[in-house]
Amino acid sequence: MRNRLLLPDRHPVGDFFVLDNLFDVSLKSDVSLLRSDVASLEHPIFKLSSRKGDKEKLERYEHGDYYIELRAGPEGFATIFDKDIWYYAISNLIRRQNNMEAIGQTIRIMVHDLMKFTNRDPSGDGYDRLEAAVDRLAGTRVKTNIPTGGVVDEVTNFGLIESYKYPRRKNGAKRSDYLELVLPKWLLNAIEGKDVLTMNMKYFNIRKAIHRQIYEIVCKHCGYQENWKIGLELLKKKCGSSQANKHFISYIRELEGNDVLPDYEVTLERNNMVLFTKRPTKSAKKDATSPALASGPSPQPVKATTSGERKILISSDAIERAKVWAPRWDIGAIEQQYIARAHNLETAFDEDARFVAWVKSVYKGNTPP
């Protein structure tokens, strides 16, 4: 029986996804990891609804010394679902960066592959909604003092997309082959500074906006910990929700005992605290080591492939646990290096455990060059 809180897999067959730069439209890349900048996970830069009637409305969010001012465009605020486009762009740029390729604010993405990656509806209506999404991203302005990529003591004003364009097909249909986007420098700083986190691809199956926002916050704060707790009021603030507590609580209740949030179980405690607990994995039971994997810390970008009939997969839980031992390294490049080395070894009883143990043995106490 299908979980009503989850979207179906609209593209169940795996495929590669494409990023083309402006000068090489034939370039294709395998994108299998969902990446996000850290700042937009923790703070409500993307709204829960577009609220088209709020055009030009200004909203302000403050937390500690940081603030965000959001001004809606003609089509309303950019939403958490519109952020899918950011996710795809970030994931592609990180892949290119790991392959030592130059990256910049302007990228060209293939629309069909974007639809697959983000589990979007590939119908004609789906393309119309995608165009509305980029309109909201281009229309929403952000003013903030939240730093990215080590750039501090700056107030930045930017659009969530500075501009975009796409070709119309000759027959006049609205479906386009690609989107050319100009991303804000604020986001590029985060990517270049490795201010990114890896998330579970099942994120795109989450149906409700509030549940997606909650999952993003948990990914940022729980990390490698077995559990994380937050007060109901603070969680609601971080979600950017203005609804009454009783309504917000009902959304939390939906998550209790329900397999909705990837990797996490949710419990609403009596004192209005919300507890997030990582679901157990094999790697939580045993950390195996492999001397054959030991080598100096020099992650080189290597394409992840299969070894014979064996496909090596590292869970998002193991990725987060490994970050403890390599906090300033590019964990994506490290994962690729591990996969390339593991091809020459026998199948591990617990691949996640062996990966974490290897990262610890190689990168603990070392800093990037």
Short mmCIF file of C-alpha atoms in Angstrom, two decimals:
data_model
loop_
_atom_site.label_atom_id
_atom_site.label_comp_id
_atom_site.label_asym_id
_atom_site.label_seq_id
_atom_site.Cartn_x
_atom_site.Cartn_y
_atom_site.Cartn_z
CA MET A 1 0.00 0.00 0.00
CA ARG A 2 1.46 3.34 -1.07
CA ASN A 3 2.35 5.85 1.63
CA ARG A 4 0.15 8.90 0.99
CA LEU A 5 2.91 11.17 2.33
CA LEU A 6 5.34 10.06 -0.38
CA LEU A 7 5.44 10.71 -4.10
CA PRO A 8 5.78 7.72 -6.46
CA ASP A 9 9.02 7.08 -8.33
CA ARG A 10 8.24 8.79 -11.62
CA HIS A 11 11.53 7.64 -13.18
CA PRO A 12 12.21 4.19 -11.65
CA VAL A 13 14.97 3.24 -14.11
CA GLY A 14 18.37 4.73 -13.25
CA ASP A 15 20.13 6.83 -15.86
CA PHE A 16 22.92 9.35 -16.13
CA PHE A 17 22.27 13.06 -15.84
CA VAL A 18 23.84 15.76 -17.91
CA LEU A 19 25.52 19.08 -17.32
CA ASP A 20 26.71 21.05 -20.31
CA ASN A 21 28.81 24.15 -20.04
CA LEU A 22 28.53 26.99 -22.52
CA PHE A 23 31.43 25.82 -24.63
CA ASP A 24 30.98 22.05 -24.73
CA VAL A 25 27.39 21.00 -25.20
CA SER A 26 28.44 17.36 -25.68
CA LEU A 27 29.81 16.93 -22.16
CA LYS A 28 27.97 14.28 -20.16
CA SER A 29 28.42 13.33 -16.52
CA ASP A 30 27.26 10.66 -14.09
CA VAL A 31 25.48 12.41 -11.20
CA SER A 32 24.41 10.06 -8.43
CA LEU A 33 24.71 12.16 -5.26
CA LEU A 34 22.33 14.83 -4.04
CA ARG A 35 24.23 17.83 -2.68
CA SER A 36 23.08 21.05 -1.01
CA ASP A 37 24.73 24.16 0.28
CA VAL A 38 24.71 24.28 4.09
CA ALA A 39 23.20 27.77 4.59
CA SER A 40 19.91 27.07 2.81
CA LEU A 41 19.47 23.86 4.82
CA GLU A 42 19.58 25.68 8.15
CA HIS A 43 17.73 28.89 7.28
CA PRO A 44 14.33 29.35 5.53
CA ILE A 45 15.52 30.92 2.29
CA PHE A 46 12.90 28.92 0.39
CA LYS A 47 9.28 29.29 1.45
CA LEU A 48 6.69 26.60 2.09
CA SER A 49 4.33 28.13 -0.49
CA SER A 50 4.65 30.66 -3.32
CA ARG A 51 1.84 32.97 -2.16
CA LYS A 52 1.53 34.77 -5.47
CA GLY A 53 -0.68 37.37 -3.80
CA ASP A 54 2.32 38.48 -1.74
CA LYS A 55 4.23 39.87 -4.74
CA GLU A 56 6.86 42.40 -3.71
CA LYS A 57 6.24 41.51 -0.04
CA LEU A 58 9.27 41.70 2.25
CA GLU A 59 9.86 39.14 5.02
CA ARG A 60 12.70 39.09 7.54
CA TYR A 61 14.16 36.16 9.47
CA GLU A 62 16.70 36.51 12.27
CA HIS A 63 18.68 33.89 14.17
CA GLY A 64 21.56 34.91 16.42
CA ASP A 65 23.76 37.38 14.56
CA TYR A 66 22.42 36.38 11.14
CA TYR A 67 19.45 37.65 9.20
CA ILE A 68 17.69 37.05 5.89
CA GLU A 69 15.39 39.44 4.08
CA LEU A 70 13.27 37.91 1.34
CA ARG A 71 11.39 39.99 -1.22
CA ALA A 72 8.87 38.17 -3.38
CA GLY A 73 8.82 38.66 -7.11
CA PRO A 74 5.77 39.05 -9.38
CA GLU A 75 5.07 35.29 -9.15
CA GLY A 76 5.49 35.13 -5.38
CA PHE A 77 8.23 33.61 -3.23
CA ALA A 78 10.44 30.74 -4.42
CA THR A 79 9.37 27.53 -2.69
CA ILE A 80 11.08 24.48 -1.28
CA PHE A 81 9.94 22.59 -4.41
CA ASP A 82 11.55 25.22 -6.64
CA LYS A 83 14.78 24.45 -4.81
CA ASP A 84 14.95 21.21 -6.81
CA ILE A 85 16.63 23.26 -9.54
CA TRP A 86 19.26 24.48 -7.08
CA TYR A 87 19.86 20.91 -5.94
CA TYR A 88 20.46 19.68 -9.46
CA ALA A 89 22.77 22.58 -10.28
CA ILE A 90 24.77 22.18 -7.05
CA SER A 91 25.13 18.41 -7.50
CA ASN A 92 26.41 18.90 -11.05
CA LEU A 93 28.86 21.64 -10.11
CA ILE A 94 30.28 19.55 -7.25
CA ARG A 95 30.77 16.66 -9.67
CA ARG A 96 32.64 18.93 -12.06
CA GLN A 97 34.72 20.39 -9.25
CA ASN A 98 35.69 16.89 -8.11
CA ASN A 99 36.85 16.19 -11.66
CA MET A 100 39.09 19.27 -11.52
CA GLU A 101 36.96 21.07 -14.10
CA ALA A 102 36.39 24.82 -14.05
CA ILE A 103 33.02 25.96 -12.70
CA GLY A 104 31.26 29.29 -12.78
CA GLN A 105 27.93 30.98 -12.17
CA THR A 106 26.58 30.20 -15.65
CA ILE A 107 25.62 26.61 -16.37
CA ARG A 108 23.49 24.79 -18.90
CA ILE A 109 21.41 21.88 -17.70
CA MET A 110 19.40 19.38 -19.73
CA VAL A 111 15.75 19.64 -18.75
CA HIS A 112 14.93 15.96 -19.23
CA ASP A 113 17.76 14.94 -16.91
CA LEU A 114 16.74 17.55 -14.35
CA MET A 115 13.26 16.00 -14.34
CA LYS A 116 14.72 12.55 -13.74
CA PHE A 117 17.11 13.60 -11.01
CA THR A 118 14.45 15.46 -9.03
CA ASN A 119 11.61 12.96 -9.62
CA ARG A 120 9.51 15.62 -11.33
CA ASP A 121 6.47 15.02 -13.52
CA PRO A 122 7.79 14.71 -17.11
CA SER A 123 4.44 15.63 -18.71
CA GLY A 124 3.66 18.88 -20.49
CA ASP A 125 2.18 20.25 -17.25
CA GLY A 126 5.42 19.33 -15.53
CA TYR A 127 7.37 21.51 -17.97
CA ASP A 128 4.95 24.39 -17.36
CA ARG A 129 5.49 24.06 -13.60
CA LEU A 130 9.24 24.02 -14.15
CA GLU A 131 9.07 27.32 -16.02
CA ALA A 132 6.97 28.81 -13.21
CA ALA A 133 9.59 27.59 -10.73
CA VAL A 134 12.49 29.32 -12.49
CA ASP A 135 10.36 32.48 -12.70
CA ARG A 136 9.92 32.44 -8.92
CA LEU A 137 13.65 31.75 -8.40
CA ALA A 138 14.56 34.63 -10.67
CA GLY A 139 12.02 36.94 -9.03
CA THR A 140 12.84 36.27 -5.37
CA ARG A 141 15.51 38.59 -3.98
CA VAL A 142 17.60 37.76 -0.92
CA LYS A 143 19.53 40.14 1.32
CA THR A 144 21.61 38.45 4.00
CA ASN A 145 24.77 38.60 6.10
CA ILE A 146 25.08 34.79 6.23
CA PRO A 147 28.61 33.96 4.96
CA THR A 148 29.40 31.26 2.41
CA GLY A 149 32.73 29.83 1.31
CA GLY A 150 34.66 31.66 4.03
CA VAL A 151 33.54 35.10 2.81
CA VAL A 152 32.63 36.94 6.02
CA ASP A 153 31.59 40.45 7.10
CA GLU A 154 29.57 41.03 3.96
CA VAL A 155 25.93 41.83 3.30
CA THR A 156 24.88 40.31 -0.01
CA ASN A 157 21.84 41.02 -2.15
CA PHE A 158 21.06 38.50 -4.90
CA GLY A 159 18.39 36.63 -6.81
CA LEU A 160 18.05 32.91 -6.22
CA ILE A 161 18.68 32.76 -9.96
CA GLU A 162 20.18 35.90 -11.40
CA SER A 163 18.83 35.14 -14.89
CA TYR A 164 17.90 32.27 -17.18
CA LYS A 165 17.11 31.46 -20.78
CA TYR A 166 16.05 28.46 -22.82
CA PRO A 167 15.36 27.71 -26.50
CA ARG A 168 11.86 27.34 -27.86
CA ARG A 169 11.33 24.37 -30.11
CA LYS A 170 10.56 25.12 -33.72
CA ASN A 171 7.03 23.75 -33.49
CA GLY A 172 6.23 26.25 -30.75
CA ALA A 173 5.91 23.64 -27.97
CA LYS A 174 6.87 24.72 -24.49
CA ARG A 175 9.21 21.80 -23.89
CA SER A 176 12.84 22.85 -24.15
CA ASP A 177 15.97 20.77 -24.33
CA TYR A 178 17.98 22.79 -21.85
CA LEU A 179 17.99 25.64 -19.36
CA GLU A 180 20.86 28.10 -19.12
CA LEU A 181 21.06 29.53 -15.60
CA VAL A 182 23.14 32.24 -13.96
CA LEU A 183 23.47 31.29 -10.29
CA PRO A 184 24.21 33.83 -7.55
CA LYS A 185 27.84 34.31 -6.54
CA TRP A 186 26.76 33.66 -2.94
CA LEU A 187 25.88 30.08 -3.92
CA LEU A 188 29.02 29.61 -6.01
CA ASN A 189 31.12 30.70 -3.00
CA ALA A 190 29.53 27.90 -0.97
CA ILE A 191 30.29 25.31 -3.64
CA GLU A 192 33.88 26.44 -4.13
CA GLY A 193 34.38 26.58 -0.35
CA LYS A 194 33.00 23.04 0.11
CA ASP A 195 30.14 24.34 2.28
CA VAL A 196 27.97 21.46 1.08
CA LEU A 197 26.30 18.36 2.49
CA THR A 198 25.30 15.07 0.89
CA MET A 199 21.64 14.09 1.22
CA ASN A 200 19.50 11.05 0.48
CA MET A 201 18.00 10.96 -3.04
CA LYS A 202 14.73 9.79 -1.48
CA TYR A 203 14.28 13.43 -0.48
CA PHE A 204 12.56 13.91 -3.84
CA ASN A 205 9.86 11.41 -2.83
CA ILE A 206 8.72 13.56 0.11
CA ARG A 207 5.31 14.97 -0.84
CA LYS A 208 4.71 17.82 1.63
CA ALA A 209 6.72 21.04 1.71
CA ILE A 210 6.89 21.17 5.51
CA HIS A 211 8.27 17.63 5.66
CA ARG A 212 10.97 18.50 3.12
CA GLN A 213 11.94 21.54 5.15
CA ILE A 214 12.15 19.49 8.34
CA TYR A 215 14.34 16.88 6.63
CA GLU A 216 16.75 19.58 5.42
CA ILE A 217 17.10 20.97 8.94
CA VAL A 218 17.73 17.52 10.40
CA CYS A 219 20.38 16.77 7.76
CA LYS A 220 22.21 19.96 8.75
CA HIS A 221 22.07 19.50 12.51
CA CYS A 222 22.02 15.76 13.16
CA GLY A 223 24.91 14.89 10.87
CA TYR A 224 26.83 11.90 12.21
CA GLN A 225 25.10 11.93 15.61
CA GLU A 226 22.81 9.06 16.51
CA ASN A 227 20.06 11.51 17.49
CA TRP A 228 19.28 15.20 17.70
CA LYS A 229 16.65 17.11 19.65
CA ILE A 230 15.09 20.54 19.08
CA GLY A 231 12.27 22.52 20.65
CA LEU A 232 9.01 22.72 18.74
CA GLU A 233 9.01 26.52 18.55
CA LEU A 234 12.57 26.73 17.26
CA LEU A 235 11.92 24.02 14.68
CA LYS A 236 8.87 25.91 13.46
CA LYS A 237 10.93 29.10 13.19
CA LYS A 238 13.68 27.37 11.21
CA CYS A 239 11.03 25.98 8.86
CA GLY A 240 9.74 29.49 8.22
CA SER A 241 6.27 28.40 9.30
CA SER A 242 3.75 30.93 10.62
CA GLN A 243 0.94 28.48 11.36
CA ALA A 244 -0.48 27.83 14.82
CA ASN A 245 1.33 25.28 16.98
CA LYS A 246 -1.56 22.81 16.85
CA HIS A 247 -1.32 22.68 13.05
CA PHE A 248 2.46 22.41 13.06
CA ILE A 249 2.25 19.60 15.62
CA SER A 250 -0.10 17.71 13.31
CA TYR A 251 2.63 17.64 10.64
CA ILE A 252 5.12 16.30 13.20
CA ARG A 253 2.61 13.63 14.23
CA GLU A 254 2.40 12.51 10.61
CA LEU A 255 6.10 11.71 10.71
CA GLU A 256 5.92 9.61 13.89
CA GLY A 257 6.10 5.91 13.12
CA ASN A 258 6.01 6.66 9.40
CA ASP A 259 8.78 5.97 6.92
CA VAL A 260 8.68 9.47 5.39
CA LEU A 261 11.96 11.16 6.27
CA PRO A 262 14.91 9.28 4.73
CA ASP A 263 17.33 7.99 7.41
CA TYR A 264 15.46 9.42 10.42
CA GLU A 265 12.73 8.44 12.86
CA VAL A 266 10.73 11.19 14.55
CA THR A 267 9.33 11.37 18.08
CA LEU A 268 7.34 14.27 19.60
CA GLU A 269 8.07 14.27 23.32
CA ARG A 270 5.77 15.52 26.07
CA ASN A 271 7.79 18.66 26.76
CA ASN A 272 7.31 19.89 23.18
CA MET A 273 10.74 18.64 22.15
CA VAL A 274 11.12 16.86 18.82
CA LEU A 275 13.60 13.96 18.78
CA PHE A 276 15.17 12.77 15.53
CA THR A 277 16.90 9.39 15.67
CA LYS A 278 18.97 7.83 12.91
CA ARG A 279 17.63 4.56 11.67
CA PRO A 280 20.07 1.72 12.37
CA THR A 281 22.35 0.60 9.56
CA LYS A 282 24.89 -2.17 9.22
CA SER A 283 27.67 0.35 9.68
CA ALA A 284 26.26 1.25 13.08
CA LYS A 285 26.78 -2.33 14.22
CA LYS A 286 30.32 -2.96 13.05
CA ASP A 287 33.28 -0.91 11.78
CA ALA A 288 35.53 -3.22 9.85
CA THR A 289 39.02 -2.25 8.74
CA SER A 290 41.01 -3.16 5.64
CA PRO A 291 44.82 -2.64 5.62
CA ALA A 292 44.83 -2.95 1.84
CA LEU A 293 43.00 0.39 1.62
CA ALA A 294 45.51 2.42 3.63
CA SER A 295 47.29 5.15 1.73
CA GLY A 296 48.17 8.83 2.01
CA PRO A 297 45.41 11.45 1.86
CA SER A 298 45.29 12.60 -1.73
CA PRO A 299 41.76 12.16 -3.05
CA GLN A 300 41.78 12.11 -6.82
CA PRO A 301 38.53 12.32 -8.77
CA VAL A 302 37.72 8.86 -10.13
CA LYS A 303 34.53 7.87 -11.87
CA ALA A 304 32.49 5.44 -9.78
CA THR A 305 31.84 2.27 -11.75
CA THR A 306 30.98 -1.31 -11.06
CA SER A 307 33.44 -4.16 -10.55
CA GLY A 308 32.17 -7.08 -12.59
CA GLU A 309 28.63 -7.63 -11.35
CA ARG A 310 29.31 -5.80 -8.08
CA LYS A 311 28.20 -2.22 -7.60
CA ILE A 312 29.81 -0.38 -4.69
CA LEU A 313 27.40 1.93 -2.89
CA ILE A 314 28.06 4.07 0.18
CA SER A 315 25.03 5.18 2.20
CA SER A 316 24.39 8.81 3.15
CA ASP A 317 24.70 7.73 6.79
CA ALA A 318 28.25 6.48 6.20
CA ILE A 319 29.11 9.67 4.29
CA GLU A 320 28.11 11.78 7.29
CA ARG A 321 30.01 9.54 9.75
CA ALA A 322 33.12 9.75 7.59
CA LYS A 323 33.02 13.55 7.65
CA VAL A 324 33.97 13.42 11.33
CA TRP A 325 37.43 12.17 10.33
CA ALA A 326 37.83 14.41 7.28
CA PRO A 327 35.98 17.63 8.21
CA ARG A 328 37.62 19.95 5.68
CA TRP A 329 38.11 17.50 2.85
CA ASP A 330 35.81 17.04 -0.13
CA ILE A 331 33.93 13.95 1.01
CA GLY A 332 32.63 13.33 -2.51
CA ALA A 333 36.15 13.02 -3.92
CA ILE A 334 37.14 10.79 -0.99
CA GLU A 335 34.17 8.52 -1.69
CA GLN A 336 35.17 8.23 -5.35
CA GLN A 337 38.75 7.36 -4.36
CA TYR A 338 37.52 4.68 -1.98
CA ILE A 339 35.25 3.12 -4.61
CA ALA A 340 38.10 2.97 -7.12
CA ARG A 341 40.33 1.21 -4.55
CA ALA A 342 37.60 -1.13 -3.31
CA HIS A 343 37.17 -2.55 -6.80
CA ASN A 344 40.43 -4.46 -6.27
CA LEU A 345 39.28 -6.02 -2.99
CA GLU A 346 36.92 -8.81 -2.10
CA THR A 347 33.33 -7.86 -1.32
CA ALA A 348 33.08 -6.41 2.17
CA PHE A 349 30.65 -7.82 4.72
CA ASP A 350 29.74 -4.20 5.47
CA GLU A 351 30.87 -1.71 2.80
CA ASP A 352 29.77 1.29 4.87
CA ALA A 353 31.82 0.19 7.86
CA ARG A 354 34.92 -0.43 5.76
CA PHE A 355 34.57 2.99 4.12
CA VAL A 356 34.29 4.82 7.47
CA ALA A 357 37.22 2.90 8.94
CA TRP A 358 39.38 3.68 5.90
CA VAL A 359 38.57 7.40 6.01
CA LYS A 360 39.46 7.44 9.70
CA SER A 361 42.79 5.67 9.14
CA VAL A 362 43.81 7.87 6.21
CA TYR A 363 42.45 11.35 6.92
CA LYS A 364 42.26 11.68 10.70
CA GLY A 365 44.44 14.61 11.79
CA ASN A 366 45.30 15.61 8.20
CA THR A 367 44.29 18.86 6.57
CA PRO A 368 43.72 19.59 2.86
CA PRO A 369 46.65 21.09 0.94
#
